[in-house]
Amino acid sequence: MRMYDLIYTKKQGGALSPEQIAFWVRGAADGSLPDEQSAALLMAICWRGMDTEETLALTLAMRDSGQRLDLSSIPGLKVDKHSTGGVGDKTTLILGPIVAACGVPCPMFSGRGLGHTGGTVDKFAAIPGLKVELSEAEFLRSLRETRFANSAQTADIAPADKKLYALRDITATVESIPLITASIMSKKLAGGADALVLDVKCGPTAFMKTLDEARALAQSMVAVGTAHGMQIRALITRMDAPLGWAIGNALEVMESVEILRGEHGDSELAQMSFRLAAEMLIMGGAARTLEAALSTVRASIQDGTALATLRRFVALNGGDALALDDFRRLPQPGQIIEVRADRAGRVAAIDGRALGLLAMDLGAGRRDRKDVLDLGVGIRLHIQVGSKIEKNDKIFTIYTKRDAQVASAEFLRTLDVLPEIARERPWLLETVNC
Ligand code: URA
């Protein structure tokens, strides 16, 4: 087989066979094929696309480039969730313990944050002592004993994705639906779950800016999962303003625990987390209807079993479970600064991307993959879209460690304040089934 022929076929708009795709992925991962040829094929795929069979073949070849987790020793259907990422998205910390408490095993591998978006691994790392990189044996023990396991993706999972992603990053080929699909789904399939709920974020703060883009990605991932025989469903959710009141790792742990305690039950964050959890319960066979699943979810909050599951998960994996009840045990910032409104009106929009970047500048996120985070710093929002504000009202609290000159104007610029606004902003935009 010659790599030249694969590039030529795709350049002309033809389809690649599973054998050709497997040949490419193996050669890219083991270094036997030159990067220039992989880069050329990536660009051809970007322009010409791939059909579902090709995308599935690429997904499976990437999955098979590394280790696959065998979860068959854990009884029941195992259900995972993936979010395409946003600002303030801490739904995994909330729904993982809920789903586990309701009887469905929930194995999850998470990423670290980069740029304006946060990562679940960093949020869990804010719990003192909690091990966020679990060995296979530790992952399985956590799943067996608490029904919840969360670990950073290890280098052994889909290593071909790491190689190809690095090439995509420098060749402007990240934005391709089949390449994104294969990248995400290869890691999810290697994780070994039986079913998957996707939270595809849509909006100016998300990877997918328009509903058409988000729908295309959701349909592609659902088609690949279904073709592989996996139960899979996608929710397309709005991502413009930050999700919830907290941006920053320790702050996001606090907000998640508050929701598990039963606070902020009507917030968009709680509703979204509960809905995703309910979808997972249906897939795991713990409920038949959405209504029944949502009432099981709410019961796990009311009777304290969801929070108790998070405590057990933290304690089992070396973390300080007392920090979930006493937030003074979480990483603290050095300074607290208040930002107050410079005018009155209604908050018409909050620029989540800009706030995510400001949080990154405080040290809550990474500009570069090697950056070390300040886990205690971040931003607390005292407003949401629709809030009525008066001049001098408290808008943000900034938690910072640096001697940073926090320029209030920069934070206030993230708000659009109008005299009056129309407020109809559903968080759930669409669902995509097979
Ligand atoms: N997230 C991934 O894991 N891969 C992509 O290609 C894009 C987002």
Tab-separated table of C-alpha atoms and ligand atoms in Angstrom:
chain	number	residue	atom	x	y	z
A	1	MET	CA	0.000	0.000	0.000
A	2	ARG	CA	1.279	3.493	-0.819
A	3	MET	CA	0.388	6.551	1.197
A	4	TYR	CA	0.540	8.564	-2.038
A	5	ASP	CA	-2.501	6.655	-3.350
A	6	LEU	CA	-4.515	7.414	-0.204
A	7	ILE	CA	-3.768	11.119	-0.497
A	8	TYR	CA	-4.610	11.113	-4.211
A	9	THR	CA	-7.896	9.228	-3.697
A	10	LYS	CA	-9.045	11.634	-0.988
A	11	LYS	CA	-7.877	14.672	-2.943
A	12	GLN	CA	-10.143	13.529	-5.795
A	13	GLY	CA	-13.079	13.086	-3.382
A	14	GLY	CA	-13.002	9.271	-3.219
A	15	ALA	CA	-13.580	7.078	-0.177
A	16	LEU	CA	-10.792	5.257	1.686
A	17	SER	CA	-11.187	1.613	2.699
A	18	PRO	CA	-10.903	0.513	6.355
A	19	GLU	CA	-7.593	-1.213	5.437
A	20	GLN	CA	-6.178	1.986	3.950
A	21	ILE	CA	-7.242	3.997	6.983
A	22	ALA	CA	-5.744	1.432	9.377
A	23	PHE	CA	-2.481	1.503	7.352
A	24	TRP	CA	-2.301	5.305	7.656
A	25	VAL	CA	-3.122	5.475	11.384
A	26	ARG	CA	-0.598	2.722	12.234
A	27	GLY	CA	2.105	4.414	10.173
A	28	ALA	CA	1.380	7.877	11.596
A	29	ALA	CA	1.472	6.582	15.173
A	30	ASP	CA	4.642	4.466	14.857
A	31	GLY	CA	6.497	7.088	12.815
A	32	SER	CA	6.973	4.875	9.749
A	33	LEU	CA	5.068	7.354	7.562
A	34	PRO	CA	6.412	10.878	7.099
A	35	ASP	CA	4.453	13.666	8.831
A	36	GLU	CA	4.214	15.557	5.503
A	37	GLN	CA	2.101	12.775	4.022
A	38	SER	CA	-0.168	12.605	7.067
A	39	ALA	CA	-0.529	16.388	6.958
A	40	ALA	CA	-1.478	16.238	3.268
A	41	LEU	CA	-4.102	13.575	3.936
A	42	LEU	CA	-5.501	15.556	6.873
A	43	MET	CA	-5.926	18.584	4.612
A	44	ALA	CA	-7.590	16.479	1.920
A	45	ILE	CA	-10.014	15.076	4.544
A	46	CYS	CA	-10.729	18.610	5.720
A	47	TRP	CA	-11.801	19.626	2.222
A	48	ARG	CA	-13.409	16.427	0.982
A	49	GLY	CA	-14.840	15.008	4.224
A	50	MET	CA	-15.447	11.361	5.087
A	51	ASP	CA	-18.619	9.274	5.057
A	52	THR	CA	-19.833	7.420	8.161
A	53	GLU	CA	-18.018	4.175	7.230
A	54	GLU	CA	-14.711	5.992	6.781
A	55	THR	CA	-15.210	7.973	9.984
A	56	LEU	CA	-15.990	4.759	11.878
A	57	ALA	CA	-12.900	3.066	10.391
A	58	LEU	CA	-10.758	6.051	11.444
A	59	THR	CA	-12.292	5.993	14.933
A	60	LEU	CA	-11.597	2.264	15.358
A	61	ALA	CA	-8.057	2.485	13.974
A	62	MET	CA	-7.295	5.296	16.425
A	63	ARG	CA	-8.930	3.430	19.307
A	64	ASP	CA	-6.856	0.337	18.490
A	65	SER	CA	-3.597	2.313	18.485
A	66	GLY	CA	-3.515	1.985	22.270
A	67	GLN	CA	-4.943	0.372	25.357
A	68	ARG	CA	-8.639	-0.475	25.685
A	69	LEU	CA	-10.239	-0.717	29.054
A	70	ASP	CA	-12.123	-3.925	29.791
A	71	LEU	CA	-15.011	-3.088	32.126
A	72	SER	CA	-16.712	-6.485	31.830
A	73	SER	CA	-15.918	-7.332	35.470
A	74	ILE	CA	-18.230	-4.492	36.560
A	75	PRO	CA	-21.888	-5.560	36.531
A	76	GLY	CA	-24.508	-3.529	34.650
A	77	LEU	CA	-24.486	-1.167	31.691
A	78	LYS	CA	-21.709	1.397	32.062
A	79	VAL	CA	-22.653	4.911	30.927
A	80	ASP	CA	-20.263	7.760	30.119
A	81	LYS	CA	-20.814	11.423	29.213
A	82	HIS	CA	-18.739	13.710	27.013
A	83	SER	CA	-18.953	17.468	26.752
A	84	THR	CA	-17.283	19.400	23.958
A	85	GLY	CA	-16.288	21.993	26.548
A	86	GLY	CA	-17.038	25.480	27.687
A	87	VAL	CA	-16.592	27.968	30.512
A	88	GLY	CA	-17.793	27.011	33.994
A	89	ASP	CA	-18.831	23.543	32.807
A	90	LYS	CA	-18.614	21.410	35.931
A	91	THR	CA	-21.452	19.020	35.080
A	92	THR	CA	-19.226	15.913	35.441
A	93	LEU	CA	-18.591	16.668	39.125
A	94	ILE	CA	-22.343	16.844	39.669
A	95	LEU	CA	-23.774	14.128	37.446
A	96	GLY	CA	-21.083	11.463	37.980
A	97	PRO	CA	-21.949	11.025	41.686
A	98	ILE	CA	-25.699	11.339	40.948
A	99	VAL	CA	-25.710	8.625	38.281
A	100	ALA	CA	-23.579	6.339	40.456
A	101	ALA	CA	-25.832	6.937	43.472
A	102	CYS	CA	-28.826	5.962	41.328
A	103	GLY	CA	-27.250	2.580	40.550
A	104	VAL	CA	-25.619	3.077	37.147
A	105	PRO	CA	-21.813	2.677	36.892
A	106	CYS	CA	-20.238	5.804	35.457
A	107	PRO	CA	-16.662	5.428	34.101
A	108	MET	CA	-15.188	8.717	32.894
A	109	PHE	CA	-11.897	9.909	31.442
A	110	SER	CA	-11.465	13.673	31.408
A	111	GLY	CA	-9.168	16.290	29.990
A	112	ARG	CA	-7.242	19.277	31.317
A	113	GLY	CA	-8.228	22.817	30.422
A	114	LEU	CA	-6.582	24.892	27.703
A	115	GLY	CA	-7.170	28.524	26.730
A	116	HIS	CA	-10.536	29.867	27.814
A	117	THR	CA	-12.072	26.438	28.490
A	118	GLY	CA	-11.663	24.587	31.764
A	119	GLY	CA	-10.982	20.880	32.198
A	120	THR	CA	-12.624	18.428	34.578
A	121	VAL	CA	-9.260	16.984	35.660
A	122	ASP	CA	-8.169	20.423	36.939
A	123	LYS	CA	-11.412	20.838	38.880
A	124	PHE	CA	-10.975	17.470	40.607
A	125	ALA	CA	-7.307	18.352	41.243
A	126	ALA	CA	-8.522	21.226	43.464
A	127	ILE	CA	-9.659	18.643	46.039
A	128	PRO	CA	-6.533	18.201	48.207
A	129	GLY	CA	-4.873	14.816	47.819
A	130	LEU	CA	-7.324	13.459	45.226
A	131	LYS	CA	-5.481	11.301	42.723
A	132	VAL	CA	-6.539	12.409	39.249
A	133	GLU	CA	-4.427	9.974	37.241
A	134	LEU	CA	-5.650	6.518	38.168
A	135	SER	CA	-4.024	3.259	37.120
A	136	GLU	CA	-6.299	0.719	35.453
A	137	ALA	CA	-6.581	-1.208	38.736
A	138	GLU	CA	-7.429	1.967	40.674
A	139	PHE	CA	-9.980	3.013	38.049
A	140	LEU	CA	-11.709	-0.366	38.237
A	141	ARG	CA	-11.632	-0.364	42.053
A	142	SER	CA	-13.253	3.081	42.128
A	143	LEU	CA	-15.932	1.963	39.690
A	144	ARG	CA	-16.574	-1.254	41.623
A	145	GLU	CA	-16.682	0.360	45.071
A	146	THR	CA	-18.404	3.694	44.331
A	147	ARG	CA	-19.823	3.124	40.801
A	148	PHE	CA	-17.969	6.319	39.791
A	149	ALA	CA	-14.466	6.638	38.364
A	150	ASN	CA	-12.817	9.678	36.851
A	151	SER	CA	-9.263	9.826	35.652
A	152	ALA	CA	-7.100	11.916	33.365
A	153	GLN	CA	-6.725	10.338	29.974
A	154	THR	CA	-3.522	8.291	30.032
A	155	ALA	CA	-0.954	8.355	27.218
A	156	ASP	CA	-1.879	4.726	26.474
A	157	ILE	CA	-5.402	5.648	25.345
A	158	ALA	CA	-5.608	6.289	21.576
A	159	PRO	CA	-1.987	7.505	21.170
A	160	ALA	CA	-2.622	7.962	17.422
A	161	ASP	CA	-5.025	10.772	18.335
A	162	LYS	CA	-2.259	12.596	20.194
A	163	LYS	CA	0.017	12.349	17.169
A	164	LEU	CA	-2.652	13.359	14.635
A	165	TYR	CA	-4.030	16.135	16.841
A	166	ALA	CA	-0.560	17.683	17.110
A	167	LEU	CA	-0.322	17.647	13.297
A	168	ARG	CA	-3.842	19.104	12.940
A	169	ASP	CA	-2.954	21.843	15.378
A	170	ILE	CA	-0.099	23.118	13.195
A	171	THR	CA	-1.760	22.569	9.807
A	172	ALA	CA	-5.101	24.351	10.410
A	173	THR	CA	-6.980	21.046	10.139
A	174	VAL	CA	-8.598	20.893	13.580
A	175	GLU	CA	-11.970	22.088	12.237
A	176	SER	CA	-13.180	19.007	10.401
A	177	ILE	CA	-16.282	17.117	11.533
A	178	PRO	CA	-14.948	13.585	10.723
A	179	LEU	CA	-11.560	14.342	12.312
A	180	ILE	CA	-13.164	15.758	15.478
A	181	THR	CA	-15.591	12.826	15.585
A	182	ALA	CA	-12.840	10.220	15.312
A	183	SER	CA	-10.671	12.049	17.841
A	184	ILE	CA	-13.403	12.174	20.497
A	185	MET	CA	-15.060	8.819	19.772
A	186	SER	CA	-11.794	6.831	19.624
A	187	LYS	CA	-11.000	7.878	23.197
A	188	LYS	CA	-14.574	7.245	24.340
A	189	LEU	CA	-14.675	3.759	22.788
A	190	ALA	CA	-11.279	2.919	24.312
A	191	GLY	CA	-12.752	3.854	27.713
A	192	GLY	CA	-15.020	0.822	27.480
A	193	ALA	CA	-18.472	2.258	28.350
A	194	ASP	CA	-21.605	0.646	26.846
A	195	ALA	CA	-23.483	3.897	26.375
A	196	LEU	CA	-22.642	7.550	25.930
A	197	VAL	CA	-24.476	10.841	26.349
A	198	LEU	CA	-22.948	13.725	24.419
A	199	ASP	CA	-23.282	17.346	25.473
A	200	VAL	CA	-22.430	19.259	22.303
A	201	LYS	CA	-21.976	22.895	23.257
A	202	CYS	CA	-23.067	25.540	20.812
A	203	GLY	CA	-22.432	29.279	20.776
A	204	PRO	CA	-19.737	31.941	20.731
A	205	THR	CA	-17.933	30.474	23.772
A	206	ALA	CA	-17.938	26.924	22.343
A	207	PHE	CA	-15.961	25.029	19.732
A	208	MET	CA	-19.111	24.846	17.553
A	209	LYS	CA	-20.341	28.399	17.055
A	210	THR	CA	-23.592	27.796	15.135
A	211	LEU	CA	-26.462	25.374	15.510
A	212	ASP	CA	-25.704	23.937	12.048
A	213	GLU	CA	-22.103	23.154	13.068
A	214	ALA	CA	-23.145	21.695	16.425
A	215	ARG	CA	-25.853	19.582	14.776
A	216	ALA	CA	-23.416	18.257	12.165
A	217	LEU	CA	-20.929	17.220	14.869
A	218	ALA	CA	-23.660	15.672	17.038
A	219	GLN	CA	-25.094	13.717	14.086
A	220	SER	CA	-21.650	12.504	13.056
A	221	MET	CA	-20.742	11.265	16.556
A	222	VAL	CA	-24.167	9.647	17.041
A	223	ALA	CA	-23.864	7.932	13.623
A	224	VAL	CA	-20.407	6.525	14.453
A	225	GLY	CA	-21.463	5.359	17.933
A	226	THR	CA	-24.611	3.749	16.551
A	227	ALA	CA	-22.730	2.039	13.704
A	228	HIS	CA	-20.458	0.590	16.378
A	229	GLY	CA	-23.457	-0.759	18.312
A	230	MET	CA	-23.218	1.704	21.162
A	231	GLN	CA	-26.254	3.373	22.755
A	232	ILE	CA	-25.662	7.058	22.126
A	233	ARG	CA	-27.642	10.299	22.281
A	234	ALA	CA	-26.605	13.940	21.982
A	235	LEU	CA	-27.971	17.066	23.596
A	236	ILE	CA	-27.023	20.337	21.932
A	237	THR	CA	-26.770	22.966	24.653
A	238	ARG	CA	-26.195	26.697	24.589
A	239	MET	CA	-22.748	27.999	25.523
A	240	ASP	CA	-22.444	31.769	25.551
A	241	ALA	CA	-22.438	32.978	29.175
A	242	PRO	CA	-20.488	30.910	31.723
A	243	LEU	CA	-22.363	27.962	33.185
A	244	GLY	CA	-23.170	28.624	36.846
A	245	TRP	CA	-21.688	31.186	39.249
A	246	ALA	CA	-18.099	29.894	39.366
A	247	ILE	CA	-15.132	29.963	37.009
A	248	GLY	CA	-11.966	28.549	38.576
A	249	ASN	CA	-11.148	25.150	39.932
A	250	ALA	CA	-11.744	25.252	43.717
A	251	LEU	CA	-14.705	27.593	43.181
A	252	GLU	CA	-16.235	25.102	40.748
A	253	VAL	CA	-15.846	22.289	43.282
A	254	MET	CA	-17.740	24.471	45.791
A	255	GLU	CA	-20.544	25.173	43.325
A	256	SER	CA	-20.853	21.477	42.423
A	257	VAL	CA	-21.055	20.487	46.091
A	258	GLU	CA	-23.699	23.153	46.703
A	259	ILE	CA	-25.829	21.654	43.935
A	260	LEU	CA	-25.344	18.156	45.367
A	261	ARG	CA	-26.497	19.597	48.731
A	262	GLY	CA	-29.727	20.700	47.062
A	263	GLU	CA	-28.895	24.380	46.591
A	264	HIS	CA	-29.463	26.323	43.325
A	265	GLY	CA	-31.896	23.598	42.179
A	266	ASP	CA	-33.546	25.879	39.603
A	267	SER	CA	-30.311	27.142	38.076
A	268	GLU	CA	-29.455	26.350	34.486
A	269	LEU	CA	-26.401	24.410	35.679
A	270	ALA	CA	-28.532	22.199	37.945
A	271	GLN	CA	-31.191	21.668	35.287
A	272	MET	CA	-28.599	20.759	32.660
A	273	SER	CA	-26.722	18.405	35.005
A	274	PHE	CA	-29.951	16.733	36.130
A	275	ARG	CA	-31.148	16.289	32.545
A	276	LEU	CA	-27.842	14.770	31.402
A	277	ALA	CA	-27.877	12.496	34.465
A	278	ALA	CA	-31.469	11.477	33.676
A	279	GLU	CA	-30.504	10.563	30.100
A	280	MET	CA	-27.698	8.429	31.523
A	281	LEU	CA	-30.094	6.656	33.904
A	282	ILE	CA	-32.415	5.795	31.014
A	283	MET	CA	-29.505	4.404	28.997
A	284	GLY	CA	-28.271	2.449	32.010
A	285	GLY	CA	-31.715	0.868	32.491
A	286	ALA	CA	-32.430	2.586	35.827
A	287	ALA	CA	-35.480	4.489	34.524
A	288	ARG	CA	-37.903	4.172	31.624
A	289	THR	CA	-39.111	7.709	31.136
A	290	LEU	CA	-37.515	11.112	31.438
A	291	GLU	CA	-39.955	12.082	34.208
A	292	ALA	CA	-39.127	8.973	36.233
A	293	ALA	CA	-35.394	9.483	35.670
A	294	LEU	CA	-35.550	13.137	36.755
A	295	SER	CA	-37.433	12.250	39.908
A	296	THR	CA	-34.817	9.555	40.728
A	297	VAL	CA	-32.093	12.171	40.188
A	298	ARG	CA	-33.815	14.673	42.496
A	299	ALA	CA	-34.337	11.974	45.146
A	300	SER	CA	-30.578	11.263	45.180
A	301	ILE	CA	-29.989	14.935	45.979
A	302	GLN	CA	-32.712	15.124	48.620
A	303	ASP	CA	-31.667	11.978	50.488
A	304	GLY	CA	-27.962	12.916	50.338
A	305	THR	CA	-26.816	9.776	48.501
A	306	ALA	CA	-25.336	11.716	45.563
A	307	LEU	CA	-23.138	13.836	47.832
A	308	ALA	CA	-22.259	10.759	49.913
A	309	THR	CA	-21.102	9.057	46.679
A	310	LEU	CA	-18.821	11.992	45.864
A	311	ARG	CA	-17.384	11.814	49.414
A	312	ARG	CA	-16.703	8.069	49.029
A	313	PHE	CA	-15.100	8.556	45.600
A	314	VAL	CA	-12.829	11.303	46.962
A	315	ALA	CA	-11.830	9.354	50.083
A	316	LEU	CA	-11.186	6.139	48.141
A	317	ASN	CA	-8.835	7.934	45.755
A	318	GLY	CA	-6.724	9.646	48.404
A	319	GLY	CA	-8.592	12.960	48.608
A	320	ASP	CA	-9.653	15.016	51.598
A	321	ALA	CA	-13.395	14.288	51.750
A	322	LEU	CA	-13.769	16.753	54.643
A	323	ALA	CA	-12.980	19.543	52.165
A	324	LEU	CA	-16.401	18.904	50.604
A	325	ASP	CA	-18.016	20.020	53.872
A	326	ASP	CA	-15.459	22.604	54.927
A	327	PHE	CA	-14.436	24.708	51.938
A	328	ARG	CA	-11.610	26.321	53.961
A	329	ARG	CA	-9.715	23.070	53.294
A	330	LEU	CA	-9.776	23.764	49.515
A	331	PRO	CA	-7.029	25.858	47.846
A	332	GLN	CA	-7.518	29.521	48.797
A	333	PRO	CA	-6.714	32.698	46.851
A	334	GLY	CA	-4.497	35.414	48.299
A	335	GLN	CA	-6.735	38.375	47.592
A	336	ILE	CA	-10.417	39.002	47.025
A	337	ILE	CA	-11.464	41.959	44.889
A	338	GLU	CA	-14.974	43.143	44.150
A	339	VAL	CA	-16.056	44.538	40.801
A	340	ARG	CA	-19.139	46.780	40.931
A	341	ALA	CA	-21.500	47.948	38.204
A	342	ASP	CA	-20.739	51.253	36.521
A	343	ARG	CA	-24.320	51.664	35.279
A	344	ALA	CA	-27.859	50.421	35.793
A	345	GLY	CA	-29.924	48.237	33.492
A	346	ARG	CA	-30.463	44.593	32.629
A	347	VAL	CA	-27.708	42.136	31.770
A	348	ALA	CA	-28.432	41.219	28.159
A	349	ALA	CA	-25.325	39.076	27.543
A	350	ILE	CA	-22.194	37.831	29.329
A	351	ASP	CA	-19.165	37.021	27.200
A	352	GLY	CA	-18.119	33.634	28.573
A	353	ARG	CA	-15.096	33.397	26.310
A	354	ALA	CA	-13.724	36.749	27.505
A	355	LEU	CA	-14.332	35.795	31.159
A	356	GLY	CA	-12.672	32.427	30.553
A	357	LEU	CA	-9.592	34.233	29.215
A	358	LEU	CA	-9.580	36.625	32.203
A	359	ALA	CA	-9.773	33.615	34.534
A	360	MET	CA	-6.865	32.089	32.603
A	361	ASP	CA	-4.856	35.306	33.163
A	362	LEU	CA	-5.547	34.993	36.906
A	363	GLY	CA	-3.959	31.510	36.772
A	364	ALA	CA	-7.142	29.394	36.745
A	365	GLY	CA	-6.444	28.169	33.194
A	366	ARG	CA	-3.584	27.355	30.855
A	367	ARG	CA	-2.295	29.499	28.024
A	368	ASP	CA	0.202	26.725	27.252
A	369	ARG	CA	-0.151	22.990	27.987
A	370	LYS	CA	2.810	23.172	30.412
A	371	ASP	CA	1.411	26.018	32.575
A	372	VAL	CA	0.922	25.274	36.276
A	373	LEU	CA	-2.448	26.391	37.655
A	374	ASP	CA	-3.406	28.325	40.786
A	375	LEU	CA	-6.281	26.120	41.860
A	376	GLY	CA	-7.746	28.645	44.328
A	377	VAL	CA	-8.163	31.582	41.946
A	378	GLY	CA	-11.104	32.463	39.741
A	379	ILE	CA	-14.219	34.527	39.279
A	380	ARG	CA	-17.585	34.464	41.071
A	381	LEU	CA	-20.495	35.869	39.099
A	382	HIS	CA	-23.204	37.621	41.097
A	383	ILE	CA	-25.353	38.171	38.015
A	384	GLN	CA	-26.723	36.101	35.164
A	385	VAL	CA	-28.259	36.983	31.839
A	386	GLY	CA	-31.521	38.797	32.642
A	387	SER	CA	-30.404	40.163	36.045
A	388	LYS	CA	-31.532	43.709	36.841
A	389	ILE	CA	-28.631	45.724	38.185
A	390	GLU	CA	-28.192	49.132	39.799
A	391	LYS	CA	-25.067	51.250	39.594
A	392	ASN	CA	-22.554	50.060	42.230
A	393	ASP	CA	-24.111	46.587	42.645
A	394	LYS	CA	-21.603	43.779	43.153
A	395	ILE	CA	-21.132	42.041	39.773
A	396	PHE	CA	-18.021	39.861	40.120
A	397	THR	CA	-15.766	38.766	42.962
A	398	ILE	CA	-12.239	38.128	41.721
A	399	TYR	CA	-10.129	35.608	43.642
A	400	THR	CA	-6.503	36.210	42.796
A	401	LYS	CA	-3.092	35.249	44.092
A	402	ARG	CA	-1.060	37.578	42.025
A	403	ASP	CA	-0.467	41.156	42.885
A	404	ALA	CA	-2.435	41.609	39.746
A	405	GLN	CA	-3.894	44.972	39.003
A	406	VAL	CA	-7.372	43.659	38.418
A	407	ALA	CA	-8.806	46.165	35.956
A	408	SER	CA	-12.503	46.326	36.781
A	409	ALA	CA	-13.199	47.840	33.357
A	410	GLU	CA	-11.928	44.681	31.632
A	411	PHE	CA	-14.356	42.556	33.635
A	412	LEU	CA	-17.263	44.954	33.106
A	413	ARG	CA	-16.577	44.931	29.364
A	414	THR	CA	-17.670	41.281	29.317
A	415	LEU	CA	-21.255	42.428	30.047
A	416	ASP	CA	-23.803	43.832	27.699
A	417	VAL	CA	-26.137	45.987	29.801
A	418	LEU	CA	-29.298	47.385	28.224
A	419	PRO	CA	-32.236	49.354	29.638
A	420	GLU	CA	-34.608	46.435	28.894
A	421	ILE	CA	-34.255	43.020	27.292
A	422	ALA	CA	-36.396	40.180	26.064
A	423	ARG	CA	-35.476	37.023	28.013
A	424	GLU	CA	-36.188	33.706	26.422
A	425	ARG	CA	-33.044	31.644	26.440
A	426	PRO	CA	-33.568	27.902	26.465
A	427	TRP	CA	-30.361	26.060	27.452
A	428	LEU	CA	-31.363	22.934	25.510
A	429	LEU	CA	-31.315	23.677	21.789
A	430	GLU	CA	-31.887	20.225	20.290
A	431	THR	CA	-31.516	16.518	20.884
A	432	VAL	CA	-29.973	14.134	18.351
A	433	ASN	CA	-30.767	10.408	18.362
A	434	CYS	CA	-29.699	7.663	16.034
B	1	URA	N1	-11.688	17.492	21.337
B	1	URA	C1	-11.002	16.380	20.992
B	1	URA	O1	-10.751	15.499	21.804
B	1	URA	N2	-10.602	16.259	19.703
B	1	URA	C2	-10.863	17.181	18.753
B	1	URA	O2	-10.490	17.003	17.616
B	1	URA	C3	-11.568	18.332	19.137
B	1	URA	C4	-11.969	18.461	20.431
